Short mmCIF file of C-alpha atoms (C1' of nucleotides) in Angstrom, two decimals:
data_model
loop_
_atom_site.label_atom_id
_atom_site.label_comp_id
_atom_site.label_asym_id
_atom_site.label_seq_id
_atom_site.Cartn_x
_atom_site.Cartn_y
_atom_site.Cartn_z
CA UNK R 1 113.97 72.95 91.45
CA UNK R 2 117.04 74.11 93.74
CA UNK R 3 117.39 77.46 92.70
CA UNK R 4 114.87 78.88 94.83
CA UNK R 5 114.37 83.31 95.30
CA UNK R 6 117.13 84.95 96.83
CA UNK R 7 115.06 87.31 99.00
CA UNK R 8 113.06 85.24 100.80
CA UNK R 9 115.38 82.33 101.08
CA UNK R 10 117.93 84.50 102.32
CA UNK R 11 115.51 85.97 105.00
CA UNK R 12 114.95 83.17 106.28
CA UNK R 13 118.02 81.50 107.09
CA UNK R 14 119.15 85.34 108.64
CA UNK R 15 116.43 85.07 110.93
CA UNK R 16 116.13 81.23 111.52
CA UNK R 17 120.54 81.66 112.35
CA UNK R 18 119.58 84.11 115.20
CA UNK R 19 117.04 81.28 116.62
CA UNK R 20 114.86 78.28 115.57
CA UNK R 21 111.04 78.51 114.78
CA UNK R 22 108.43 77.43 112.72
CA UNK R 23 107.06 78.24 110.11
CA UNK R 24 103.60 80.84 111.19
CA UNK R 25 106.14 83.46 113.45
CA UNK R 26 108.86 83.32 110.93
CA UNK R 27 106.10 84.63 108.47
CA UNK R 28 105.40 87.12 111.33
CA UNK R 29 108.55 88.51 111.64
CA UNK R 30 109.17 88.10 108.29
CA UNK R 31 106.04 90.75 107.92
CA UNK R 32 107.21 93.19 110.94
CA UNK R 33 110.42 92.82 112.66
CA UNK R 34 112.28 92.94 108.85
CA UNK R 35 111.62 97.22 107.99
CA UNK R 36 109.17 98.21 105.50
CA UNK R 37 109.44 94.33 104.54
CA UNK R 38 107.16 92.91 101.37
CA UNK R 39 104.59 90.35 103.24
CA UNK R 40 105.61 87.34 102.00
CA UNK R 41 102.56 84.37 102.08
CA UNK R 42 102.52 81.02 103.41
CA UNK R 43 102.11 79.92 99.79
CA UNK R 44 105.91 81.02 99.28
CA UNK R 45 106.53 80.17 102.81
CA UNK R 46 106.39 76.56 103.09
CA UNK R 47 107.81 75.45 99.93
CA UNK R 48 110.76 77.54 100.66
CA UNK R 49 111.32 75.68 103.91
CA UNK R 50 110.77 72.59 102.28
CA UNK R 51 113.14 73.25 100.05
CA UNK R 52 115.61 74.34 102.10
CA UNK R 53 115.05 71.31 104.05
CA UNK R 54 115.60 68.97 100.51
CA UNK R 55 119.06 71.33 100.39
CA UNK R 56 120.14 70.09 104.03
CA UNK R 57 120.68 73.49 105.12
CA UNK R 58 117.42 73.45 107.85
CA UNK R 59 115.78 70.29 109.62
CA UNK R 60 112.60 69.91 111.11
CA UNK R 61 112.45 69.12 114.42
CA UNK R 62 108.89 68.33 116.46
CA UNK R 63 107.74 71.65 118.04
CA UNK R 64 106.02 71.46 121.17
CA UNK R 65 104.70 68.20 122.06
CA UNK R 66 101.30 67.84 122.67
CA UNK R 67 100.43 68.17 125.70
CA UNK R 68 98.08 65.62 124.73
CA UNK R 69 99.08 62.10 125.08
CA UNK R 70 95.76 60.36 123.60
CA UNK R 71 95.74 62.94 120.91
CA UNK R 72 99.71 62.31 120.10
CA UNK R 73 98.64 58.23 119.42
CA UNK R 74 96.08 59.37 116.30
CA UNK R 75 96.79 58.81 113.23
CA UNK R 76 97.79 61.25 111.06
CA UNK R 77 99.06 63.87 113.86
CA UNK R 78 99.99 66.88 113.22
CA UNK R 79 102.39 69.16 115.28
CA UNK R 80 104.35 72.46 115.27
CA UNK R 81 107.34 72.13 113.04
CA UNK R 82 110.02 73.85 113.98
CA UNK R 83 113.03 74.45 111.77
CA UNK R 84 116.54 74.87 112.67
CA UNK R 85 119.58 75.91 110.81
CA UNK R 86 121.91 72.81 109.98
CA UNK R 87 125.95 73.57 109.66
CA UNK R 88 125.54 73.60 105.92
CA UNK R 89 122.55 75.97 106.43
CA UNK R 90 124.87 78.32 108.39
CA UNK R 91 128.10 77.60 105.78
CA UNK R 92 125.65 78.75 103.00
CA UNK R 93 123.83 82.31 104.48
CA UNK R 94 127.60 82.78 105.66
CA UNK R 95 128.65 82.75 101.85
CA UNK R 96 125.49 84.77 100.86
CA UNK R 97 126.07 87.02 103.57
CA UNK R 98 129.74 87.74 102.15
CA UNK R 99 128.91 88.06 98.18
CA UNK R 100 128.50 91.06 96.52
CA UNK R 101 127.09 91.28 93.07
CA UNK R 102 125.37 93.94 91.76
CA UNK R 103 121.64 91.79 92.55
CA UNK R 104 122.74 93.57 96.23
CA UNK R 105 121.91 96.91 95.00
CA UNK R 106 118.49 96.18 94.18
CA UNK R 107 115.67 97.87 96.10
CA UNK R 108 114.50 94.48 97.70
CA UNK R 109 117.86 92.65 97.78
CA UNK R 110 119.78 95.55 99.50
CA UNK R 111 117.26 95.81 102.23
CA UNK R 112 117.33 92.55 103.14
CA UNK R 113 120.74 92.68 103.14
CA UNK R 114 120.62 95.67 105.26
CA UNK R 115 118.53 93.96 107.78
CA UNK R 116 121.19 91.53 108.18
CA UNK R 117 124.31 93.64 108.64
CA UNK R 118 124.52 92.98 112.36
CA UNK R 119 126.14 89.60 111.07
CA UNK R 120 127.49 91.05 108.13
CA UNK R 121 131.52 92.17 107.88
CA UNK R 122 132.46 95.76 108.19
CA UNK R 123 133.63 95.82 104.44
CA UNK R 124 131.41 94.12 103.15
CA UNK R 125 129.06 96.38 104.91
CA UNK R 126 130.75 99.15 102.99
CA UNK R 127 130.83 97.57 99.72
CA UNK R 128 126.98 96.78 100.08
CA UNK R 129 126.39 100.57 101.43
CA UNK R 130 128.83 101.99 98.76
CA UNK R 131 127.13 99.90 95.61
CA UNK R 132 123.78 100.62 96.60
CA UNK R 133 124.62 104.50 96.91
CA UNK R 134 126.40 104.48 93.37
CA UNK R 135 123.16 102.53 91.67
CA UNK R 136 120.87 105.55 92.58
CA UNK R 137 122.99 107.90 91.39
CA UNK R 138 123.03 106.00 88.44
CA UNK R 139 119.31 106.17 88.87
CA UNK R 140 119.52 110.01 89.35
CA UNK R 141 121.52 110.79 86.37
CA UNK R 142 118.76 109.22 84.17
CA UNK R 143 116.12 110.55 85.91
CA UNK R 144 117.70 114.32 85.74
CA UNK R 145 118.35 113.64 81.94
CA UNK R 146 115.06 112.67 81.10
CA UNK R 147 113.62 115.43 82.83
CA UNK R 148 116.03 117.85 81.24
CA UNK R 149 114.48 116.24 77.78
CA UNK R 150 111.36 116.24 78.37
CA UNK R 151 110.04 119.29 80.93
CA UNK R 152 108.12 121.16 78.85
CA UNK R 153 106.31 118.00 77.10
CA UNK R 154 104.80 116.90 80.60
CA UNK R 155 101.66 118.24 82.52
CA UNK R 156 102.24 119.61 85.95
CA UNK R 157 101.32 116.35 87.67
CA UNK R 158 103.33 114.10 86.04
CA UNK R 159 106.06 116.48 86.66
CA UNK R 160 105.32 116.51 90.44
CA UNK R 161 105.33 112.86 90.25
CA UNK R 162 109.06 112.91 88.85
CA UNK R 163 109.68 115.29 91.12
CA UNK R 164 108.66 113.59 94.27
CA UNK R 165 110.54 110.95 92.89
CA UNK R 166 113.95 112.37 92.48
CA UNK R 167 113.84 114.05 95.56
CA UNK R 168 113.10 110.47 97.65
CA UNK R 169 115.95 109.04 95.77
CA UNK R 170 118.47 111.99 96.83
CA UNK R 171 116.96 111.55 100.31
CA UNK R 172 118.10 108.14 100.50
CA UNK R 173 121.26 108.94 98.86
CA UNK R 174 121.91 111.13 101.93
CA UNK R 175 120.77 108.49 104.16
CA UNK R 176 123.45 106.20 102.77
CA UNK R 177 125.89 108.83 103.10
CA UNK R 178 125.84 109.04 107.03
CA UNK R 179 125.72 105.30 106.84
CA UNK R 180 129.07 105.58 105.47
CA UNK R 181 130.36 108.67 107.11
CA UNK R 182 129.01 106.27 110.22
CA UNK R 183 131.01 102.87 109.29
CA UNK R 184 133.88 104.87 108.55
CA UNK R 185 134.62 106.49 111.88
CA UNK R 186 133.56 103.13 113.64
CA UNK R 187 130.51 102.42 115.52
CA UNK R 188 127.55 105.12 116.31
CA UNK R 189 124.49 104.61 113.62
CA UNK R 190 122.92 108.25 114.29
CA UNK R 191 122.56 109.80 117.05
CA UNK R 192 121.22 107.09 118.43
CA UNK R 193 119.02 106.29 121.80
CA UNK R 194 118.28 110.02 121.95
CA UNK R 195 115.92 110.00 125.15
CA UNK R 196 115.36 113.54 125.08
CA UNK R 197 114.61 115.27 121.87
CA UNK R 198 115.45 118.80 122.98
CA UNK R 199 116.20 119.97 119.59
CA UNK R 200 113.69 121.22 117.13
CA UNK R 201 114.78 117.76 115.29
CA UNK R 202 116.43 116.73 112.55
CA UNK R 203 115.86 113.01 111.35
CA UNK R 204 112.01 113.07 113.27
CA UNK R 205 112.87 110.35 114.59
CA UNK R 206 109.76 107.90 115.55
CA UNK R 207 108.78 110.00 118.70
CA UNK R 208 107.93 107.87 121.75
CA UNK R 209 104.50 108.12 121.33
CA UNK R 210 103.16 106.81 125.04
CA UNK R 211 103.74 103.60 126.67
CA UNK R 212 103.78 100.49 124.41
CA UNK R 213 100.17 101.18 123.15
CA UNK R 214 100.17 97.55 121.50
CA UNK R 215 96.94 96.63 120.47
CA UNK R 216 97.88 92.93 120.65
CA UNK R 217 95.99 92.31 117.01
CA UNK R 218 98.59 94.31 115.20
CA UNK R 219 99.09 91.83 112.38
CA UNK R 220 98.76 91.15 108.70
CA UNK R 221 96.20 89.19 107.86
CA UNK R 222 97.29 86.27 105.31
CA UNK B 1 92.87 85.74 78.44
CA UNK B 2 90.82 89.04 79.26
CA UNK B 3 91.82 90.30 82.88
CA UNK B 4 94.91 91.45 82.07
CA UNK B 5 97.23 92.87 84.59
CA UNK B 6 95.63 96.16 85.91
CA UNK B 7 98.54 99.03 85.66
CA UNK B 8 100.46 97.82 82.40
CA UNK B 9 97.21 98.09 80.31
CA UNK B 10 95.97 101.14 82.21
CA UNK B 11 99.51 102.87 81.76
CA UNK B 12 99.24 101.71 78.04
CA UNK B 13 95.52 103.11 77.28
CA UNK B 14 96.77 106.29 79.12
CA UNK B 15 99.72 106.86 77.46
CA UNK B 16 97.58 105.79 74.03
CA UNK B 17 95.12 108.23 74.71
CA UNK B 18 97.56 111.21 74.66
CA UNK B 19 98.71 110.09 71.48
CA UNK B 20 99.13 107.14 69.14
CA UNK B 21 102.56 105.27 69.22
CA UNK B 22 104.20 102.45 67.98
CA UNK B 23 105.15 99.88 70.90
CA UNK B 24 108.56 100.53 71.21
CA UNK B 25 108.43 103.98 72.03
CA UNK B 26 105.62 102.93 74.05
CA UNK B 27 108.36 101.02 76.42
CA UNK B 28 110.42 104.28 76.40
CA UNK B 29 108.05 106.51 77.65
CA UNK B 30 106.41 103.60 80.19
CA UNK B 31 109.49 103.82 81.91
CA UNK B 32 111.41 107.12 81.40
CA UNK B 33 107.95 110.15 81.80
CA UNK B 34 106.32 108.46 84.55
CA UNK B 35 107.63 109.23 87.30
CA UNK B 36 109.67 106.08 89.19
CA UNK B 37 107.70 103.80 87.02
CA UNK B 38 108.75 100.29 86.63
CA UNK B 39 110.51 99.28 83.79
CA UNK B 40 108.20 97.31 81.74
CA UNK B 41 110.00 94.57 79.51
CA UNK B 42 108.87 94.24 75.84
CA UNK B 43 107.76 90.61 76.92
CA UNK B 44 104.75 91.78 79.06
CA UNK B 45 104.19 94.88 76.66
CA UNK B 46 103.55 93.31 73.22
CA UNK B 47 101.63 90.48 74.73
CA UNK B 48 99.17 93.43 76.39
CA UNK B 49 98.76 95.70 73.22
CA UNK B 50 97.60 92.04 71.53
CA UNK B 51 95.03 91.40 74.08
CA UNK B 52 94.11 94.57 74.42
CA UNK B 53 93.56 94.77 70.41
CA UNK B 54 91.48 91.54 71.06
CA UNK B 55 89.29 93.67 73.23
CA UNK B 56 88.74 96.10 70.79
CA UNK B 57 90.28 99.13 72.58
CA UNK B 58 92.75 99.46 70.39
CA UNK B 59 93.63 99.23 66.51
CA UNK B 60 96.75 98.72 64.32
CA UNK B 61 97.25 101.32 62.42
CA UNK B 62 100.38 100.92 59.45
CA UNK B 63 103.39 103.07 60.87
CA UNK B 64 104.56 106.19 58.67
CA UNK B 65 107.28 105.83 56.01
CA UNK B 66 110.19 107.29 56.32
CA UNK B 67 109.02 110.06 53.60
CA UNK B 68 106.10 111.26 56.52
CA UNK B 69 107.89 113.82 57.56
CA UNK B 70 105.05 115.34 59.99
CA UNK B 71 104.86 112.11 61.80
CA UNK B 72 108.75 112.20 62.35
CA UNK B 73 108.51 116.04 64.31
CA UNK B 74 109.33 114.06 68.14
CA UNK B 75 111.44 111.39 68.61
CA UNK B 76 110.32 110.76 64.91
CA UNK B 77 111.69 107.57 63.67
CA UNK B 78 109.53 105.37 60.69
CA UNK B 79 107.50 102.85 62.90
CA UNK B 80 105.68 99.78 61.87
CA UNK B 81 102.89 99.10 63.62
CA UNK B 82 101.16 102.29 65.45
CA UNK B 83 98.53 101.85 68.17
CA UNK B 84 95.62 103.90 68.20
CA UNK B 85 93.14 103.93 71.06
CA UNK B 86 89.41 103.29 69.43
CA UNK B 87 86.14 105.18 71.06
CA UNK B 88 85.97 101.87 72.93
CA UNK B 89 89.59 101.98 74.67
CA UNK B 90 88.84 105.49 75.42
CA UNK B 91 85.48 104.89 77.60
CA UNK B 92 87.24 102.01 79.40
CA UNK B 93 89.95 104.19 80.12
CA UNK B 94 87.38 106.33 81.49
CA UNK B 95 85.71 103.80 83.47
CA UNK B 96 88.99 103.21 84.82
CA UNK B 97 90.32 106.30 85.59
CA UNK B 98 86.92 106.85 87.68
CA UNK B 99 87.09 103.80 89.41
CA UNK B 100 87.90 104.06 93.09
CA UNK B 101 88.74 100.66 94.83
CA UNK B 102 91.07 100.38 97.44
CA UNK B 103 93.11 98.85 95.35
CA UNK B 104 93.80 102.55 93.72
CA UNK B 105 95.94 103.02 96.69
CA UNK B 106 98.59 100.55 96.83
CA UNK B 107 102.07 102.12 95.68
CA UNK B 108 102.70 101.14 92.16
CA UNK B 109 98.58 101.68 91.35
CA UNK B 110 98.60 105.25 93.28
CA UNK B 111 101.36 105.98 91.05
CA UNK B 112 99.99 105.06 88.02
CA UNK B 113 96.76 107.00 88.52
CA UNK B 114 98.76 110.01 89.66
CA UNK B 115 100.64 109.79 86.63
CA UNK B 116 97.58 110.35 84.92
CA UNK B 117 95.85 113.11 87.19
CA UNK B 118 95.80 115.47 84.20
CA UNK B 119 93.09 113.52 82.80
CA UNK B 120 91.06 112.92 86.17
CA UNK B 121 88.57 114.85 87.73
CA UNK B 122 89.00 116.51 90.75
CA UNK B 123 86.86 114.56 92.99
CA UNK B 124 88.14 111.35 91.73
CA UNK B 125 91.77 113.12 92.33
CA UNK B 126 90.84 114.28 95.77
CA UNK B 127 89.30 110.24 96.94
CA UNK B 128 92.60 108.71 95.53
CA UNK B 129 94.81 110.95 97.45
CA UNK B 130 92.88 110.37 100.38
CA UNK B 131 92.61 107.15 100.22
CA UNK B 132 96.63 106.88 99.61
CA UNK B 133 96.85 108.92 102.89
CA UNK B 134 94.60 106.53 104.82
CA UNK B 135 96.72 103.66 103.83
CA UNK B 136 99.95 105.01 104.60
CA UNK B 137 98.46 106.08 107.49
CA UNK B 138 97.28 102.46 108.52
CA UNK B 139 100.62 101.43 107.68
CA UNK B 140 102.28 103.66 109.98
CA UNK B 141 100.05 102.70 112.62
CA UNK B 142 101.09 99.20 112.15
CA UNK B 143 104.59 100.03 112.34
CA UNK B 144 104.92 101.88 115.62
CA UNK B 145 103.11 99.17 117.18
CA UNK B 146 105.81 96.78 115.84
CA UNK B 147 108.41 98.99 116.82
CA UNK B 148 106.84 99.40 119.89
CA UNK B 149 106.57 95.99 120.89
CA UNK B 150 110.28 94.20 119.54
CA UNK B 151 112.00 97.95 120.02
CA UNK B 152 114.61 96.01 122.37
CA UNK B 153 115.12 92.71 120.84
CA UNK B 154 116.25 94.59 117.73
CA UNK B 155 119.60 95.36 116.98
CA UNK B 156 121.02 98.71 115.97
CA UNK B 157 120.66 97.99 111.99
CA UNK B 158 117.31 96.37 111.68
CA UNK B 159 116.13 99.45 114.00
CA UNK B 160 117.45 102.07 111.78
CA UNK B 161 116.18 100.21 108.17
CA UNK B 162 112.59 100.33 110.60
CA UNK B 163 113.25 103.89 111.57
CA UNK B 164 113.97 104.85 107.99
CA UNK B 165 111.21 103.39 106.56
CA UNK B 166 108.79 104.99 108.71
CA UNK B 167 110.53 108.45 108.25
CA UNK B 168 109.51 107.45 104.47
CA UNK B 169 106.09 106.97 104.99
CA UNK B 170 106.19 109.36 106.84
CA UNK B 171 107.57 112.20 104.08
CA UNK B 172 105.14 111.12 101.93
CA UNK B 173 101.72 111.85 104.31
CA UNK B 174 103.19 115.03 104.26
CA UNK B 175 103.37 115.25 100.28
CA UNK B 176 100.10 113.98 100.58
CA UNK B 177 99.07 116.59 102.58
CA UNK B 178 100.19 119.47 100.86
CA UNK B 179 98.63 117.86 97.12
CA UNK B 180 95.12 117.71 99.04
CA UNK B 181 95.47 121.31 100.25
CA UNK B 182 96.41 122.14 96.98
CA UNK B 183 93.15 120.55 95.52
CA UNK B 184 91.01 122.07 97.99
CA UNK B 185 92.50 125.27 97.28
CA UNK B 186 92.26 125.50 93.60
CA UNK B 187 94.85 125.02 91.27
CA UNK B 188 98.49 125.74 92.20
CA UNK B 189 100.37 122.24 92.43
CA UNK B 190 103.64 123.09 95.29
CA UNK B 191 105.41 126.21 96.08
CA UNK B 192 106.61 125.86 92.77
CA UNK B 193 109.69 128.41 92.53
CA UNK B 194 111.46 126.84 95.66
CA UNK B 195 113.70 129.91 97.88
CA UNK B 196 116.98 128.98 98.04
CA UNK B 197 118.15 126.06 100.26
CA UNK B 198 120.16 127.84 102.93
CA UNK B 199 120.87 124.63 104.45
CA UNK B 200 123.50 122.71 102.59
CA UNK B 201 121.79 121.27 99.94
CA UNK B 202 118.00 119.92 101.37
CA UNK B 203 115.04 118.67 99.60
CA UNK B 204 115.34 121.54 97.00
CA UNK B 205 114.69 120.36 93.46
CA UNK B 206 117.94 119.89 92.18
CA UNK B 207 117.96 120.19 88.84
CA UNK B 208 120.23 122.46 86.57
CA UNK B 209 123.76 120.86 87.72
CA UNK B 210 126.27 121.81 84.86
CA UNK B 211 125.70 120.21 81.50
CA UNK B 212 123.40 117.18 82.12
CA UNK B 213 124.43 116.39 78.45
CA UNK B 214 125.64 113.42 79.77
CA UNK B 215 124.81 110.09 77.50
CA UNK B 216 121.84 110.70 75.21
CA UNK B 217 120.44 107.28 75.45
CA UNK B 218 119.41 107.41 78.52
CA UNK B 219 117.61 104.03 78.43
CA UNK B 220 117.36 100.74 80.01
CA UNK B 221 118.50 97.91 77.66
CA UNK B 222 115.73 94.99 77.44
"C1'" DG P 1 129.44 97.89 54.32
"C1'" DT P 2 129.29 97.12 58.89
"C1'" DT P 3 127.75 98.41 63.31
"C1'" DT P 4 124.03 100.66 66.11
"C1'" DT P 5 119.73 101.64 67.11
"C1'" DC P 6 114.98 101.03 66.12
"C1'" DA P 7 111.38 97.68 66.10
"C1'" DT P 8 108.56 93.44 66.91
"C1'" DG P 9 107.80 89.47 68.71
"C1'" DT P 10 107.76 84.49 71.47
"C1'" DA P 11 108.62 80.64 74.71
"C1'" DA P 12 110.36 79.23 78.87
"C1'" DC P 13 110.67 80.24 83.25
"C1'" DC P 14 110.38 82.59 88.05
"C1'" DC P 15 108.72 84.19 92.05
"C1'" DG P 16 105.12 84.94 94.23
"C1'" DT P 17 99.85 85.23 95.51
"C1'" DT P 18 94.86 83.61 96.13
"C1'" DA P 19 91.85 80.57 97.47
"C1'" DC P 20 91.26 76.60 99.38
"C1'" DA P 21 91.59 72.54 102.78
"C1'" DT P 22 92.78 70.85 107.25
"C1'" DG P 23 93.65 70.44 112.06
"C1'" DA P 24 95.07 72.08 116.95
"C1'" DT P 25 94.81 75.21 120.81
"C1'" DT P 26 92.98 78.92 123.53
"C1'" DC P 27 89.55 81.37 125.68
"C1'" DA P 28 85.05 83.52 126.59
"C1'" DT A 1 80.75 74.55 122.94
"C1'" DG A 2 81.81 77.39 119.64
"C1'" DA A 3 84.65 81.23 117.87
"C1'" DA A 4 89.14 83.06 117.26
"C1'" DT A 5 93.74 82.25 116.47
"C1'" DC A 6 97.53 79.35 115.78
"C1'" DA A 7 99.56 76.29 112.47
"C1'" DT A 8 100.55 73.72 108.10
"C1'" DG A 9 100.00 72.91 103.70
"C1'" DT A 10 98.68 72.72 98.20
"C1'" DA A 11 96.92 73.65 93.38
"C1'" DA A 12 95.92 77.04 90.21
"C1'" DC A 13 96.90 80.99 88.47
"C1'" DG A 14 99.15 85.73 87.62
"C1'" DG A 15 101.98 88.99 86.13
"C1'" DG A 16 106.08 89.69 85.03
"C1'" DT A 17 111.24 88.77 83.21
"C1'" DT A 18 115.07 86.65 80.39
"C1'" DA A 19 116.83 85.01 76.59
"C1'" DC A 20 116.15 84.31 72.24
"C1'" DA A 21 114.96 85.13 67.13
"C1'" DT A 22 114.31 88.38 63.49
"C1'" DG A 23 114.65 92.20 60.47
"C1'" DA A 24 114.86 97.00 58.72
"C1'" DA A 25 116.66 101.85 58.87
"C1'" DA A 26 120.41 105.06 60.38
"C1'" DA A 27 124.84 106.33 61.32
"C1'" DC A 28 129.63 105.90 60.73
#
DNA sequence: GTTTTCATGTAACCCGTTACATGATTCA
DNA sequence: TGAATCATGTAACGGGTTACATGAAAAC
């Protein structure tokens, strides 16, 4: 019963800590703001809250009113719910925030934890940066063995497959490594705002395609 | 009982088709030869050769004594129970392996029917890696606009995990790219030989670092 | 002769989704 | 006024893992 998902749980009380909302934008930014983040459903969403409600670490407060007074009278009303972080709440992503067990490494775990390091401690920035970089090379020792074993056995496109793979993996590994290089000699995190791209460019960074070209309907659909 | 998950059993009947195996080696080569393949537990494999022996695409077969010495050339070990696709399992891995639904192109299915490209026609090969491309491409789409619309509320972390990410996607249009060319152009699957990495140490394939002889059991306890 | 690895399974659980049901608000 | 979108929920299922139980062959 208590021992709801890390993941999600975890994402939400990072984002509900920075402010309070309910329940249909938290799944929004849950879906965009949060990287190349897994869509999460309402049908995780809700019972999480209400869970973490049960725990005492979020409480519901009544979102905007309706406007409506009449309306407000009927029976069975139903408003906007929006949930806010309790001291406990806060205590607890605090103490998630600051452990570091190997889960961290994971694919999923260490980018939500990533997503959160603007609240997260220097070292334990590092540790998280550090473990995650040691895990895939763990990853890309196996992978290079089993290649070694097995090369000739494989057709080319299974080969390319593996190849593909390894070579994302190193790429991230190098992506950690300026991470590192970056936390080590204090603040920077690339070469950041970069207005002017006069060099043929290195990272390709997202390019400043136009003015904010939103199309307002850029959403997941449940 | 019947609509068993779509890439385990379509991983298993490919793998079966290549050649018959016992399910423990099965496991090995689930999640060492394809590529970044998920490790599949024993727990969700056994359970799937059952049902799919239920189905009638596959069939026991007694393993080889230890005294089968042919059996015993790769990897040989005795086995007890071998799994042997039937004429059935092979035309529904057939059916499969031609079937083009958009759900071919979500990550861990793409991968799974690249993995098995050697047994896939070209046109099939050329809509799947379309396909893929269009997604990703979607998906990109989707993530400028985010970025374009909460670029300043972000801070510097969750903008970089975004920015990373896209550069992902990103890399692999490009792979995608040059695989489609390569179709279109008859066979020749990359550059293959790779020129020497003037730049300290790129995308080159790696492989070849000292003796990988490094731990032969290269395998990922249950 | 004991430890390791090979080999096969099962039951309980976990984390999440799909599909559904409902109601409120906004806007053309 | 009706459609789209915002908003909240739930029941049923799905696809997988973990932890456990078991045993036989190989390796030391």
């Amino acid at each position: 019963m208590s021992r709801r998902s890390g993941i999600l749980e975890f994402a939400v009380l990072g984002l509900l800590r920075e402010s309070p909302m309910h329940g249909y934008e938290l799944r929004k930014r849950l879906n965009t703001s949060l990287g190349v983040f897994r869509a999460f459903s309402y049908g995780s969403l809700y019972p999480c809250l209400k869970t973490l409600v049960a725990g005492g670490y979020l409480i519901e407060e009544p979102g905007s009113a309706p406007e409506d007074a009449r309306a407000a009278s009927l029976a069975g009303r139903r408003a906007k719910i929006v949930y806010r972080l309790t001291a406990d709440g806060k205590e607890h992503f605090e103490e998630l925030l600051a452990h570091t067990g190997p889960d961290a490494w994971e694919d999923e775990h260490f980018a939500a934890r990533f997503a959160f390091f603007g609240q997260t401690s220097r070292d334990v920035r590092m540790r998280v940066l550090e473990g995650r970089r040691s895990r895939l090379e763990e990853r890309l020792e196996k992978m290079r063995a089993s290649l070694a074993r097995t090369r000739e056995r494989l057709d080319d496109y299974t080969l390319e497959l593996q190849r593909h793979g390894m070579e994302s993996v190193e790429r991230e590994v190098r992506w950690l490594n300026e991470l590192i290089e970056s936390e080590r000699t204090g603040r920077d995190m690339r070469k950041a705002a970069a207005p002017q791209d006069t060099s043929g460019e290195t990272g390709g960074t997202p390019r400043n395609r136009g003015g904010s070209r939103t199309d307002p309907s850029g959403d997941t659909a449940n």
